[in-house]
CSV table of C-alpha atoms in Angstrom, one decimal:
chain,number,residue,atom,x,y,z
A,1,UNK,CA,175.8,90.8,99.9
A,2,UNK,CA,173.7,93.1,101.9
A,3,UNK,CA,170.0,92.6,101.7
A,4,UNK,CA,167.9,95.7,102.2
A,5,UNK,CA,165.0,95.3,104.4
A,6,UNK,CA,161.6,96.9,103.6
A,7,UNK,CA,158.9,97.7,106.1
A,8,UNK,CA,155.6,96.1,105.3
A,9,UNK,CA,153.0,98.9,104.8
A,10,UNK,CA,150.3,99.0,107.5
A,11,UNK,CA,146.9,97.7,106.3
A,12,UNK,CA,144.4,100.5,106.0
A,13,UNK,CA,142.1,100.8,108.9
A,14,UNK,CA,138.7,99.3,108.2
A,15,UNK,CA,135.6,101.4,109.2
A,16,UNK,CA,132.3,99.7,110.0
A,17,UNK,CA,129.3,101.7,109.0
A,18,UNK,CA,126.1,100.8,110.8
A,19,UNK,CA,122.8,102.1,109.3
A,20,UNK,CA,120.0,102.4,111.8
A,21,UNK,CA,116.6,104.1,111.6
A,22,UNK,CA,116.3,107.4,113.4
A,23,UNK,CA,114.8,107.2,116.8
A,24,UNK,CA,112.7,110.3,116.2
A,25,UNK,CA,111.6,109.2,112.7
A,26,UNK,CA,108.1,110.5,111.7
A,27,UNK,CA,106.0,111.2,108.7
A,28,UNK,CA,107.8,114.3,107.5
A,29,UNK,CA,111.1,112.4,107.4
A,30,UNK,CA,109.5,109.8,105.1
A,31,UNK,CA,108.2,112.6,102.8
A,32,UNK,CA,111.7,114.3,102.8
A,33,UNK,CA,113.4,111.0,101.9
A,34,UNK,CA,111.1,110.4,99.0
A,35,UNK,CA,111.5,114.0,97.7
A,36,UNK,CA,115.3,114.0,98.1
A,37,UNK,CA,115.6,110.7,96.1
A,38,UNK,CA,112.9,111.5,93.5
A,39,UNK,CA,115.5,111.1,90.8
A,40,UNK,CA,116.0,107.5,91.7
A,41,UNK,CA,112.2,106.9,91.5
A,42,UNK,CA,112.0,108.5,88.1
A,43,UNK,CA,115.0,106.5,86.8
A,44,UNK,CA,113.4,103.2,88.1
A,45,UNK,CA,110.1,104.2,86.4
A,46,UNK,CA,111.8,104.7,83.0
A,47,UNK,CA,113.6,101.4,83.5
A,48,UNK,CA,110.3,99.8,84.2
A,49,UNK,CA,108.7,101.2,81.0
A,50,UNK,CA,111.7,100.1,78.9
A,51,UNK,CA,111.8,96.6,80.3
A,52,UNK,CA,108.0,96.1,79.9
A,53,UNK,CA,108.1,96.7,76.2
A,54,UNK,CA,111.5,95.5,75.3
A,55,UNK,CA,111.6,93.1,72.4
A,56,UNK,CA,107.8,93.5,71.7
A,57,UNK,CA,106.6,94.0,68.2
A,58,UNK,CA,104.3,97.0,68.8
A,59,UNK,CA,106.1,98.4,71.9
A,60,UNK,CA,104.2,101.0,73.9
A,61,UNK,CA,101.2,100.6,71.6
A,62,UNK,CA,100.1,97.9,74.0
A,63,UNK,CA,99.2,100.7,76.4
A,64,UNK,CA,96.5,101.7,73.9
A,65,UNK,CA,95.5,98.2,72.6
A,66,UNK,CA,94.4,96.9,76.0
A,67,UNK,CA,91.8,99.6,76.9
A,68,UNK,CA,90.6,99.9,73.3
A,69,UNK,CA,89.9,96.1,73.0
A,70,UNK,CA,88.3,96.1,76.5
A,71,UNK,CA,86.1,99.0,75.5
A,72,UNK,CA,85.0,97.2,72.4
A,73,UNK,CA,84.0,94.1,74.3
A,74,UNK,CA,82.2,96.0,77.1
A,75,UNK,CA,80.4,98.1,74.5
A,76,UNK,CA,79.1,95.0,72.7
A,77,UNK,CA,78.1,93.2,76.0
A,78,UNK,CA,76.8,96.0,78.2
A,79,UNK,CA,75.5,98.5,75.6
A,80,UNK,CA,74.2,96.4,72.7
A,81,UNK,CA,73.1,93.3,74.7
A,82,UNK,CA,72.4,94.5,78.3
A,83,UNK,CA,71.3,98.1,77.2
A,84,UNK,CA,72.9,99.8,80.3
A,85,UNK,CA,72.0,103.5,80.2
A,86,UNK,CA,74.8,106.1,80.3
A,87,UNK,CA,72.8,109.3,80.7
A,88,UNK,CA,73.1,110.3,77.1
A,89,UNK,CA,76.9,109.8,76.8
A,90,UNK,CA,78.0,107.4,74.0
A,91,UNK,CA,78.9,104.2,75.7
A,92,UNK,CA,82.4,103.7,74.2
A,93,UNK,CA,83.3,107.2,75.6
A,94,UNK,CA,81.7,106.5,78.9
A,95,UNK,CA,83.4,103.1,79.5
A,96,UNK,CA,86.8,104.2,78.1
A,97,UNK,CA,87.0,107.1,80.4
A,98,UNK,CA,86.2,104.9,83.4
A,99,UNK,CA,88.7,102.2,82.2
A,100,UNK,CA,91.6,104.6,82.0
A,101,UNK,CA,91.2,105.6,85.7
A,102,UNK,CA,90.5,102.1,86.9
A,103,UNK,CA,93.4,100.5,85.0
A,104,UNK,CA,95.8,103.2,86.3
A,105,UNK,CA,94.7,102.7,89.9
A,106,UNK,CA,94.6,98.9,89.7
A,107,UNK,CA,98.0,98.7,88.1
A,108,UNK,CA,99.5,100.9,90.7
A,109,UNK,CA,98.0,98.8,93.5
A,110,UNK,CA,99.1,95.4,92.0
A,111,UNK,CA,102.6,96.5,90.9
A,112,UNK,CA,103.3,98.5,94.1
A,113,UNK,CA,102.3,95.5,96.2
A,114,UNK,CA,104.8,93.3,94.3
A,115,UNK,CA,107.5,95.9,94.0
A,116,UNK,CA,109.7,94.6,96.9
A,117,UNK,CA,109.6,91.0,95.7
A,118,UNK,CA,110.3,92.1,92.1
A,119,UNK,CA,113.3,94.1,93.2
A,120,UNK,CA,114.7,91.6,95.6
A,121,UNK,CA,118.2,91.7,94.0
A,122,UNK,CA,118.4,95.5,94.5
A,123,UNK,CA,117.0,95.5,98.0
A,124,UNK,CA,119.6,92.9,99.3
A,125,UNK,CA,122.6,94.6,97.7
A,126,UNK,CA,122.1,98.3,97.6
A,127,UNK,CA,120.9,100.7,100.3
A,128,UNK,CA,118.4,103.3,99.4
A,129,UNK,CA,115.0,104.4,100.7
A,130,UNK,CA,112.8,101.4,100.0
A,131,UNK,CA,109.8,103.6,100.2
A,132,UNK,CA,110.6,104.5,96.6
A,133,UNK,CA,109.9,101.1,95.2
A,134,UNK,CA,106.1,101.1,95.7
A,135,UNK,CA,106.1,104.7,94.3
A,136,UNK,CA,107.6,103.7,90.9
A,137,UNK,CA,104.3,102.2,89.4
A,138,UNK,CA,102.5,105.5,90.1
A,139,UNK,CA,105.0,107.2,87.7
A,140,UNK,CA,105.3,104.5,85.0
A,141,UNK,CA,101.6,103.9,84.8
A,142,UNK,CA,101.0,107.7,84.5
A,143,UNK,CA,103.0,107.7,81.3
A,144,UNK,CA,100.8,105.1,79.8
A,145,UNK,CA,97.7,106.8,81.1
A,146,UNK,CA,98.5,110.0,79.3
A,147,UNK,CA,99.2,108.2,76.1
A,148,UNK,CA,95.8,106.5,76.3
A,149,UNK,CA,94.2,109.8,77.1
A,150,UNK,CA,95.1,111.0,73.7
A,151,UNK,CA,93.0,108.1,72.2
A,152,UNK,CA,90.1,109.1,74.4
A,153,UNK,CA,90.2,112.7,73.2
A,154,UNK,CA,90.3,111.4,69.6
A,155,UNK,CA,87.3,109.2,70.2
A,156,UNK,CA,85.4,112.1,71.6
A,157,UNK,CA,86.1,114.3,68.6
A,158,UNK,CA,85.0,111.4,66.4
A,159,UNK,CA,81.6,111.4,68.3
A,160,UNK,CA,81.4,115.2,67.9
A,161,UNK,CA,82.2,115.8,71.6
A,162,UNK,CA,84.7,118.4,72.8
A,163,UNK,CA,86.6,117.8,76.1
A,164,UNK,CA,85.6,120.1,78.9
A,165,UNK,CA,88.0,123.0,79.7
A,166,UNK,CA,88.1,121.5,83.2
A,167,UNK,CA,90.4,118.8,81.8
A,168,UNK,CA,93.3,120.9,83.2
A,169,UNK,CA,92.3,119.5,86.6
A,170,UNK,CA,93.1,116.0,85.5
A,171,UNK,CA,96.6,116.0,87.1
A,172,UNK,CA,95.1,116.6,90.5
A,173,UNK,CA,92.8,113.6,90.1
A,174,UNK,CA,95.7,111.5,88.9
A,175,UNK,CA,97.7,112.6,91.9
A,176,UNK,CA,94.9,111.5,94.2
A,177,UNK,CA,94.6,108.1,92.5
A,178,UNK,CA,98.3,107.6,92.7
A,179,UNK,CA,98.5,108.5,96.4
A,180,UNK,CA,95.6,106.1,97.1
A,181,UNK,CA,97.3,103.3,95.2
A,182,UNK,CA,100.7,104.1,96.8
A,183,UNK,CA,99.1,104.0,100.3
A,184,UNK,CA,97.7,100.5,99.6
A,185,UNK,CA,101.0,99.4,98.1
A,186,UNK,CA,102.9,100.5,101.2
A,187,UNK,CA,100.6,98.3,103.3
A,188,UNK,CA,100.7,95.3,101.0
A,189,UNK,CA,104.2,95.3,99.6
A,190,UNK,CA,106.0,94.4,102.9
A,191,UNK,CA,103.2,91.9,103.7
A,192,UNK,CA,103.7,90.3,100.2
A,193,UNK,CA,107.4,90.1,100.8
A,194,UNK,CA,106.8,88.1,104.0
A,195,UNK,CA,103.6,86.2,103.0
A,196,UNK,CA,103.4,85.5,99.3
A,197,UNK,CA,99.6,84.7,99.7
A,198,UNK,CA,99.1,88.5,99.3
A,199,UNK,CA,100.4,88.5,95.8
A,200,UNK,CA,98.4,85.4,94.8
A,201,UNK,CA,95.1,86.7,96.1
A,202,UNK,CA,95.4,90.4,95.1
A,203,UNK,CA,94.6,90.1,91.4
A,204,UNK,CA,91.4,88.2,92.3
A,205,UNK,CA,90.2,90.9,94.7
A,206,UNK,CA,91.1,93.6,92.2
A,207,UNK,CA,89.0,91.9,89.5
A,208,UNK,CA,86.0,91.7,91.9
A,209,UNK,CA,86.5,95.4,92.9
A,210,UNK,CA,86.1,96.5,89.3
A,211,UNK,CA,82.6,95.2,89.2
A,212,UNK,CA,81.8,97.0,92.5
A,213,UNK,CA,83.0,100.2,91.0
A,214,UNK,CA,81.0,102.2,88.3
A,215,UNK,CA,83.4,101.5,85.5
A,216,UNK,CA,81.0,99.8,83.1
A,217,UNK,CA,77.8,101.4,84.5
A,218,UNK,CA,76.9,104.8,86.0
A,219,UNK,CA,76.1,105.2,89.7
A,220,UNK,CA,72.6,106.2,88.7
A,221,UNK,CA,72.1,102.6,87.5
A,222,UNK,CA,72.5,101.4,91.1
A,223,UNK,CA,69.2,101.2,93.2
A,224,UNK,CA,68.9,104.4,95.3
A,225,UNK,CA,69.1,102.4,98.6
A,226,UNK,CA,72.6,101.2,97.7
A,227,UNK,CA,74.1,104.3,96.2
A,228,UNK,CA,75.4,105.5,99.6
A,229,UNK,CA,77.8,102.5,99.4
A,230,UNK,CA,79.4,104.0,96.3
A,231,UNK,CA,80.0,107.2,98.1
A,232,UNK,CA,82.3,105.2,100.4
A,233,UNK,CA,84.2,103.8,97.4
A,234,UNK,CA,87.1,106.3,96.8
A,235,UNK,CA,87.8,104.9,93.3
A,236,UNK,CA,84.1,105.4,92.3
A,237,UNK,CA,84.6,109.1,93.2
A,238,UNK,CA,87.8,109.3,91.2
A,239,UNK,CA,86.1,107.8,88.1
A,240,UNK,CA,83.1,110.2,88.5
A,241,UNK,CA,85.4,113.2,88.9
A,242,UNK,CA,87.3,112.2,85.7
A,243,UNK,CA,84.1,111.8,83.7
A,244,UNK,CA,82.9,115.1,85.1
A,245,UNK,CA,86.0,117.1,84.0
A,246,UNK,CA,86.4,115.4,80.6
A,247,UNK,CA,82.9,114.5,79.3
A,248,UNK,CA,80.8,116.9,81.5
A,249,UNK,CA,79.2,114.0,83.4
A,250,UNK,CA,77.5,114.8,86.8
A,251,UNK,CA,79.8,115.6,89.7
A,252,UNK,CA,79.8,113.4,92.8
A,253,UNK,CA,78.4,114.7,96.0
A,254,UNK,CA,80.3,116.5,98.8
A,255,UNK,CA,80.3,113.4,100.9
A,256,UNK,CA,82.2,111.6,98.3
A,257,UNK,CA,85.0,114.2,98.3
A,258,UNK,CA,85.3,114.0,102.1
A,259,UNK,CA,85.5,110.2,102.0
A,260,UNK,CA,88.1,110.3,99.2
A,261,UNK,CA,90.3,112.7,101.2
A,262,UNK,CA,89.9,110.5,104.3
A,263,UNK,CA,90.9,107.4,102.3
A,264,UNK,CA,94.0,109.0,100.7
A,265,UNK,CA,95.3,110.6,103.9
A,266,UNK,CA,94.4,107.6,106.1
A,267,UNK,CA,95.9,104.9,103.8
A,268,UNK,CA,99.0,106.9,103.1
A,269,UNK,CA,99.7,107.4,106.9
A,270,UNK,CA,98.8,103.8,107.6
A,271,UNK,CA,101.0,102.6,104.7
A,272,UNK,CA,104.0,104.6,105.9
A,273,UNK,CA,103.6,103.3,109.5
A,274,UNK,CA,103.1,99.7,108.3
A,275,UNK,CA,106.1,99.9,106.0
A,276,UNK,CA,108.4,101.3,108.6
A,277,UNK,CA,107.4,98.7,111.1
A,278,UNK,CA,107.8,95.7,108.8
A,279,UNK,CA,110.9,97.0,106.9
A,280,UNK,CA,113.5,95.5,109.2
A,281,UNK,CA,112.1,92.0,108.4
A,282,UNK,CA,112.0,92.4,104.7
A,283,UNK,CA,115.6,91.6,103.8
A,284,UNK,CA,115.6,88.4,106.0
A,285,UNK,CA,112.2,87.1,104.8
A,286,UNK,CA,112.1,88.2,101.2
């Protein structure tokens, strides 16, 4: 019997792919990466919204319940008991408009700072621009912000108030708030991935910051010798701008706009630089 011999097929050649950061990497490359992969950010944001309210009885209505209940409590304590003046604006409208902006900003900061730790499984298994992860809360929180905004408009109509036509400028203010929170998240998210103390301490400092920001009281309630400090608070400017375009409250001064722009640009640039510098250590330390 003749046994036919068969040649063993050669094993396919394996190719090793090494991913390195560009030597000439700069800010415009980061912006291009984020814009090119914006679909990934939006998909992750939708996933975040679905997971947040999955198996809950009232679903996304929680986005309305939290600011409404908080407004009711603040109205009782600070309007009926403390008698804080609001320059003729009904206190529920005044505090609700401030809460919407504050809760959007604070949620972006807290969730962006914990985004790398929360998505540890994705980071260690799939390669994609990790700059997108701190950006996701700016999108998911914006959806809830817009839903709660409908409640604010309904409250204003119930009080006989009509939203200002300048409400069309609201997306610009939301963009500035999102960029400000994103910049802070870019700084804190890699630090939180390496040192978990950041995630533990952050909610405490955010809570303190709310009382240092004119959410439950107007800036005019602050003694004149301290009002310049509020001009240095970018979130105070965002809240005052939101109230100005929605309920025709006084506009902040020119100094406040310049400080806000400096904070947004400076923190975004600092955040991108910090993130890029600490990014190589994230996978090993997370």
